[in-house]
Coordinates of C-alpha atoms and ligand atoms in Angstrom, one line a residue:
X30 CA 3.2 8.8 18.9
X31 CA 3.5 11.5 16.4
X32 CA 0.6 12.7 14.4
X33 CA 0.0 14.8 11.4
X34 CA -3.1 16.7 11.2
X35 CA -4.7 17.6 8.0
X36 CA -7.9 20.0 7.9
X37 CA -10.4 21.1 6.0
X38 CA -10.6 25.2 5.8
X39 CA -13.1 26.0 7.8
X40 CA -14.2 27.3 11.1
X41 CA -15.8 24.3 12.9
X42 CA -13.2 22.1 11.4
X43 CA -9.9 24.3 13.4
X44 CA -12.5 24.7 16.5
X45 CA -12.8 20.3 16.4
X46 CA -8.5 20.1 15.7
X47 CA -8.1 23.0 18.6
X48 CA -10.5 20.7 21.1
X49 CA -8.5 17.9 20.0
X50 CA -5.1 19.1 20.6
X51 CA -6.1 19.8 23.8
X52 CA -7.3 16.3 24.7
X53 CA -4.1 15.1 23.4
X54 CA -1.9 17.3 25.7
X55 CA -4.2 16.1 28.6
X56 CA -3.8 12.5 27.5
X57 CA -1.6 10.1 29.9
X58 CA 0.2 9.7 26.9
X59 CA 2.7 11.5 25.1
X60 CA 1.5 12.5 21.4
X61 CA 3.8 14.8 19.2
X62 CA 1.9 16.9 16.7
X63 CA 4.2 16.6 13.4
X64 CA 4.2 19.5 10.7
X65 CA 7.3 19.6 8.7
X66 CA 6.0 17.7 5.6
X67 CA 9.2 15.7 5.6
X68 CA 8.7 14.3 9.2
X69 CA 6.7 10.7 8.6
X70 CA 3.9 10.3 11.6
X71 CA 3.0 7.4 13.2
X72 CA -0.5 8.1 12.3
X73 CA -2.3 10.8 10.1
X74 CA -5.9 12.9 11.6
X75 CA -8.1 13.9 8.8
X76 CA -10.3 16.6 9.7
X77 CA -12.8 17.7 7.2
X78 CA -14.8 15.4 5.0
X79 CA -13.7 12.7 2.4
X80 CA -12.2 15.2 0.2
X81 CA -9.7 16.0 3.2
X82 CA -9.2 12.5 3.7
X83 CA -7.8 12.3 -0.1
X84 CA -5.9 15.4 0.0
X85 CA -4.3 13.6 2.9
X86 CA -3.8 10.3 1.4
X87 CA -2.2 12.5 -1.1
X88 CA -0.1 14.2 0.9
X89 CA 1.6 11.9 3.3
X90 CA 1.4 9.2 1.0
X91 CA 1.1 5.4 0.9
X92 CA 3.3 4.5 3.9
X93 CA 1.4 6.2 6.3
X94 CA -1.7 5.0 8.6
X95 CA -5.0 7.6 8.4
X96 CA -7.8 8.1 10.8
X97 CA -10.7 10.5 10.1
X98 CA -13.1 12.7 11.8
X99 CA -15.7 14.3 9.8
X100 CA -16.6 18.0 10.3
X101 CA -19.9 18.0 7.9
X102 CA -21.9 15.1 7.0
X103 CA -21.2 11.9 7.0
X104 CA -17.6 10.7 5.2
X105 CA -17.4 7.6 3.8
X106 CA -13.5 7.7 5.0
X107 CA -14.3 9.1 8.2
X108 CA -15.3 7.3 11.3
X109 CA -15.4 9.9 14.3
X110 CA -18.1 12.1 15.0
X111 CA -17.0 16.1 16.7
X112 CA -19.2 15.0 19.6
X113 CA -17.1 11.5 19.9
X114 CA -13.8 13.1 20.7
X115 CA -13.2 12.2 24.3
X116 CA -13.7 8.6 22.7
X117 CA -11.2 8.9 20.0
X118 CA -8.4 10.0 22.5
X119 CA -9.3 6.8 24.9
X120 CA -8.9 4.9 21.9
X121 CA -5.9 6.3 20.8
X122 CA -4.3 5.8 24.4
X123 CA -5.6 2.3 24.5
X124 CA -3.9 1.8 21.4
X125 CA -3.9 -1.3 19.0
X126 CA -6.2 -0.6 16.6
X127 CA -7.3 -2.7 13.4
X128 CA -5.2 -2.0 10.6
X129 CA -7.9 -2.1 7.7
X130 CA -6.1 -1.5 3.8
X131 CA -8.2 -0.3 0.8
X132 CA -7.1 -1.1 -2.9
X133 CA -5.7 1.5 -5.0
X134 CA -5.9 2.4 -8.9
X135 CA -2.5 2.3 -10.1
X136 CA -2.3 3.8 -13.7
X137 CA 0.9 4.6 -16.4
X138 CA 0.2 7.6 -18.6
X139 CA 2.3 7.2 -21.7
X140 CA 2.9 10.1 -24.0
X141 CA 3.3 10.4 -27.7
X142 CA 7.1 11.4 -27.1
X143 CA 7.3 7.8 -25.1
X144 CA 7.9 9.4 -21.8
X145 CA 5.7 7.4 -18.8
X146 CA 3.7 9.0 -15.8
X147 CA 2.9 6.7 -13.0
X148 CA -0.1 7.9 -10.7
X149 CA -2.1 6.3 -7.9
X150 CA -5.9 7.7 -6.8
X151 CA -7.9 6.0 -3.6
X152 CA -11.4 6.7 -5.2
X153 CA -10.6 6.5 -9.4
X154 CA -9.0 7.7 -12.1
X155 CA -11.7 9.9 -14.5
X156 CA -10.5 10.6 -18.3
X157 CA -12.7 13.0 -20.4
X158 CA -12.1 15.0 -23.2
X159 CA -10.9 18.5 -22.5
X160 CA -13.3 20.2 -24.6
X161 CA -17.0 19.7 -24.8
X162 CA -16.4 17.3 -27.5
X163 CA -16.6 13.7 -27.5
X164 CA -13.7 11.3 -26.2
X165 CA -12.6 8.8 -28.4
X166 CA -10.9 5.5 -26.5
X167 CA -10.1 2.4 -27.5
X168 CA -10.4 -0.1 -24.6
X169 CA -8.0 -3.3 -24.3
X170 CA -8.3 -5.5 -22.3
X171 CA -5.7 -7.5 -21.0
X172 CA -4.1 -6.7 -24.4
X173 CA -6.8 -7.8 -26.5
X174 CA -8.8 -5.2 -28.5
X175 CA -12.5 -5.1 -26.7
X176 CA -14.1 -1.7 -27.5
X177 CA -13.8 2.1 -28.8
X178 CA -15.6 4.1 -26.3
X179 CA -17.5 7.6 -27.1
X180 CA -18.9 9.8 -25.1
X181 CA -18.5 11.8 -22.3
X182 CA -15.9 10.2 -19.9
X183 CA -14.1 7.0 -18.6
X184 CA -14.3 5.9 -14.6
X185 CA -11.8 3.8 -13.6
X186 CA -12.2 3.3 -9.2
X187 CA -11.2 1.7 -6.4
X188 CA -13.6 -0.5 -4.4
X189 CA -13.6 2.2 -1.7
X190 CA -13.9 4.8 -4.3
X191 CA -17.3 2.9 -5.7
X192 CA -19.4 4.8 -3.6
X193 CA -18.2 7.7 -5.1
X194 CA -18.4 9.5 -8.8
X195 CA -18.6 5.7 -10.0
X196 CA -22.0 5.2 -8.0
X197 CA -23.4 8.7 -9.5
X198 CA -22.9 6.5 -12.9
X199 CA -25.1 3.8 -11.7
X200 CA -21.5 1.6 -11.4
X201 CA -22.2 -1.7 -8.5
X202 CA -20.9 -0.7 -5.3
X203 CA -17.7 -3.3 -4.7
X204 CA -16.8 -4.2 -0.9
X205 CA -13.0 -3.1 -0.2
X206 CA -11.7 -6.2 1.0
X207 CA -12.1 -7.2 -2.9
X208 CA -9.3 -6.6 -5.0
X209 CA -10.6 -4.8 -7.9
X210 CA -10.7 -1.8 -10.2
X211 CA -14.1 -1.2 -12.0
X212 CA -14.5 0.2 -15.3
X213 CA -17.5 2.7 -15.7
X214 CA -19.1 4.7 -18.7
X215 CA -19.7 8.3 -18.4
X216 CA -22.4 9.7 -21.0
X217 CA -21.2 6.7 -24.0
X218 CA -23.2 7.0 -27.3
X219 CA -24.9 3.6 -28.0
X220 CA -26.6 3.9 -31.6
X221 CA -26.4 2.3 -35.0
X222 CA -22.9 3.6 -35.8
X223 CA -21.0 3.1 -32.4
X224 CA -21.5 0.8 -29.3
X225 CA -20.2 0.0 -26.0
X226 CA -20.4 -2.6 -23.5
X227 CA -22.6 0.0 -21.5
X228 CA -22.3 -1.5 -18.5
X229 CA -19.6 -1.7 -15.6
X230 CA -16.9 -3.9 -15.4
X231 CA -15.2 -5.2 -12.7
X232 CA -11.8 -6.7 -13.1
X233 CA -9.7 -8.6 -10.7
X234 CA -6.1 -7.9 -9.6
X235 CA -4.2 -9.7 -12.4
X236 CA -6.4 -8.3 -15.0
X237 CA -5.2 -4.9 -16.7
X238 CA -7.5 -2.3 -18.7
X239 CA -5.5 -0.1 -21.7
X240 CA -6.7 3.2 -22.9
X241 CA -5.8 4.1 -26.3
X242 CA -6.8 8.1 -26.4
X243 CA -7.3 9.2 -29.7
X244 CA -7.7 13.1 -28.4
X245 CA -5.3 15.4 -28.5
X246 CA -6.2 16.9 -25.3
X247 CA -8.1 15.1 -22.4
X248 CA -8.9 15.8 -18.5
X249 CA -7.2 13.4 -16.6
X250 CA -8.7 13.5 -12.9
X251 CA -7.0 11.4 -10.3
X252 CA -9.4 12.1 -6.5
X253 CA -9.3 15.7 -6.3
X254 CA -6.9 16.7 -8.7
X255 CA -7.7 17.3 -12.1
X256 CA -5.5 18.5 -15.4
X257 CA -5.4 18.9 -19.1
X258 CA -2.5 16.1 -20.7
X259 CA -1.6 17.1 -24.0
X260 CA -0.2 13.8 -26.4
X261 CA -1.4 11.2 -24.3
X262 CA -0.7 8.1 -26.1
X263 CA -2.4 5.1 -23.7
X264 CA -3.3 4.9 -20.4
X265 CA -2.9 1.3 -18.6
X266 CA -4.8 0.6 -15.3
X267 CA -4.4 -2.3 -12.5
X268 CA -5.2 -2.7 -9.2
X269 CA -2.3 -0.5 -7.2
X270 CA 0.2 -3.1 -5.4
X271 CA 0.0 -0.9 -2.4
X272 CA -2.6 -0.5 -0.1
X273 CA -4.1 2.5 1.5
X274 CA -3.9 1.5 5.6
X275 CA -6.7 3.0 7.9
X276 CA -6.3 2.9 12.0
X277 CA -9.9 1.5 13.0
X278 CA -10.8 1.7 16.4
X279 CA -14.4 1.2 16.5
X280 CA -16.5 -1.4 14.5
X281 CA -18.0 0.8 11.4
X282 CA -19.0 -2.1 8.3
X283 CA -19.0 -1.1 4.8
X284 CA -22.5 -1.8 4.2
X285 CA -23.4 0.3 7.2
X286 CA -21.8 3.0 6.1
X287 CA -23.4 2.7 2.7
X288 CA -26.6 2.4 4.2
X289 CA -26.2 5.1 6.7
X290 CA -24.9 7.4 4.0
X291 CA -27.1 6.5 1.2
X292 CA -30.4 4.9 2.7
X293 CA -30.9 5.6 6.2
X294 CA -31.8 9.3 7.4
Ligands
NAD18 P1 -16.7 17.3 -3.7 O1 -16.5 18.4 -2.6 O2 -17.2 17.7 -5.0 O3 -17.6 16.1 -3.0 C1 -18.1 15.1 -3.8 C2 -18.9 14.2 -2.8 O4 -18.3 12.8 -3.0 C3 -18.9 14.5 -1.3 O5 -20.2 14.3 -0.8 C4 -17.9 13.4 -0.8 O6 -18.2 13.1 0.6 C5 -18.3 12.3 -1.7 N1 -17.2 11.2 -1.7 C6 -15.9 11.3 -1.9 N2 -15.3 10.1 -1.8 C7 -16.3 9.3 -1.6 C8 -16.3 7.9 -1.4 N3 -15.3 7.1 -1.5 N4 -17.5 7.3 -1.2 C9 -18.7 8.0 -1.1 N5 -18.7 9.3 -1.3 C10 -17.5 9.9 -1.5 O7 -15.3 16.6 -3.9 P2 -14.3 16.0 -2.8 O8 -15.0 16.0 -1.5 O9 -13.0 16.6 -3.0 O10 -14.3 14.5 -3.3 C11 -13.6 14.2 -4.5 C12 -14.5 13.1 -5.1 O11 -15.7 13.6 -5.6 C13 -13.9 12.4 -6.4 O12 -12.9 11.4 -6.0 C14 -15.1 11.8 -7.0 O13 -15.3 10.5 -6.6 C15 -16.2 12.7 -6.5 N6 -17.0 13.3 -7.6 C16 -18.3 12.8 -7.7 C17 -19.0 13.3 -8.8 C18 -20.4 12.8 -8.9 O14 -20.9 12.0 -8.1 N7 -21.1 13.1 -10.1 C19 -18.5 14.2 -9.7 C20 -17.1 14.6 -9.5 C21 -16.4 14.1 -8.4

């Protein structure tokens, strides 16, 4: 089996991949640790937290299969603990794990010059003005005309990606086995002059949400990477046709994690 490894930059987090490779090496079975970026592995280690589970996502890309172990506290992408690594390595020899696939946010940026910019994100696509200044959008839905949002920022995520910056927005938390993008407010100004829906939205898989931006300059944020577009025209957003896959070889339920990262101590 060849593996990629992809870790987060800090001590603990080579100590846990060193520890690892070691187990591997002992292992009965014959692993191959890949890392030519052109070399496509059977299976990609995250090591780190959720953000090195999206940089990895990024990186190798939707054809691959991810497994994480979290180095700090607890990921939402992550199911093995430091202390549980013996265990992984048993489950990785005994092999035939459950393939589980989380929804992505597929989005076309189309600029003013009619050029088109097709991006993917795990957690959500964010749009916000690129100065302090309010961003002007109009929303469309399915290609009718259904609002012009002001305010701070647009949200559009994943179902795995709810828990994330779309939960910090008070957006509903959407199980991943539902195929969905959610549409969530940032900041909106709701007064006399100008209104919004002001509430989530959550759209199913044939459904598609239009941004008209009507700023010169916005922030477009895709997971961890962020950037200013200049002359965006529209922005359209669906729910991806590709999947992200995850190797699960434990029992771990969504609403678990949610409670064990959100409620429980
Ligand atoms: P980071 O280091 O700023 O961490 C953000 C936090 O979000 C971390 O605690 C991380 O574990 C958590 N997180 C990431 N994905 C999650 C998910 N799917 N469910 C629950 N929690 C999740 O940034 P990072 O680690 O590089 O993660 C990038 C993510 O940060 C973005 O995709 C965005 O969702 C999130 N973010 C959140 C806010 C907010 O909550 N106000 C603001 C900006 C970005």
């Amino acid at each position: 089996m060849k593996i990629a490894m992809v870790l987060r930059n800090d001590d603990f987090t080579r100590e846990v991949e060193q520890q690892i490779k070691e187990k591997l090496r002992a292992s009965r079975h014959t692993y191959q640790i890949i890392d030519h970026p052109g070399e496509q592995p059977d299976l990609v280690l995250s090591i780190g937290g959720d953000g090195t589970l999206l940089e990895a996502v990024h990186q190798y890309g939707l054809d691959a299969t991810y497994v994480g172990i979290h180095t700090g506290h607890l990921g939402f992408y992550a199911d093995w603990r430091p202390e549980e690594l013996n265990d992984f390595v048993q489950a990785l020899d005994e092999g035939n794990p459950q393939i589980v696939e989380y929804p992505t946010v597929q989005c076309d940026i189309h600029m003013s010059d009619g050029s088109m910019h097709s991006k993917w994100a795990l957690n959500e696509l964010v749009i916000r003005n690129a100065s302090l200044s309010t961003l002007v959008v109009c929303v469309f839905i399915n290609g009718d005309e259904f609002e012009t949002f002001r305010g701070d920022g647009l949200i559009v995520s994943s179902p795995s990606g709810s828990t994330a910056y779309n939960k910090a927005v008070n957006g509903a938390i959407v199980h991943p086995s539902i195929e969905a993008i959610q549409l969530s407010e940032i900041a909106s100004i709701n007064n006399q002059t100008y209104r919004t829906i002001n509430s989530s939205l959550v759209l199913p898989s044939h459904h598609e949400i239009e941004f008209i931006v009507m700023n010169p300059e916005i922030m477009i944020g895709l997971d961890r990477e962020q950037a200013v577009w200049k002359q965006v025209r529209a922005i359209t957003c669906r729910v991806g046709s590709n999947k992200v896959k995850f190797a699960r070889y434990k029992k771990l339920p969504f609403w678990g994690r949610v409670r064990n990262s959100f409620i429980a101590d």
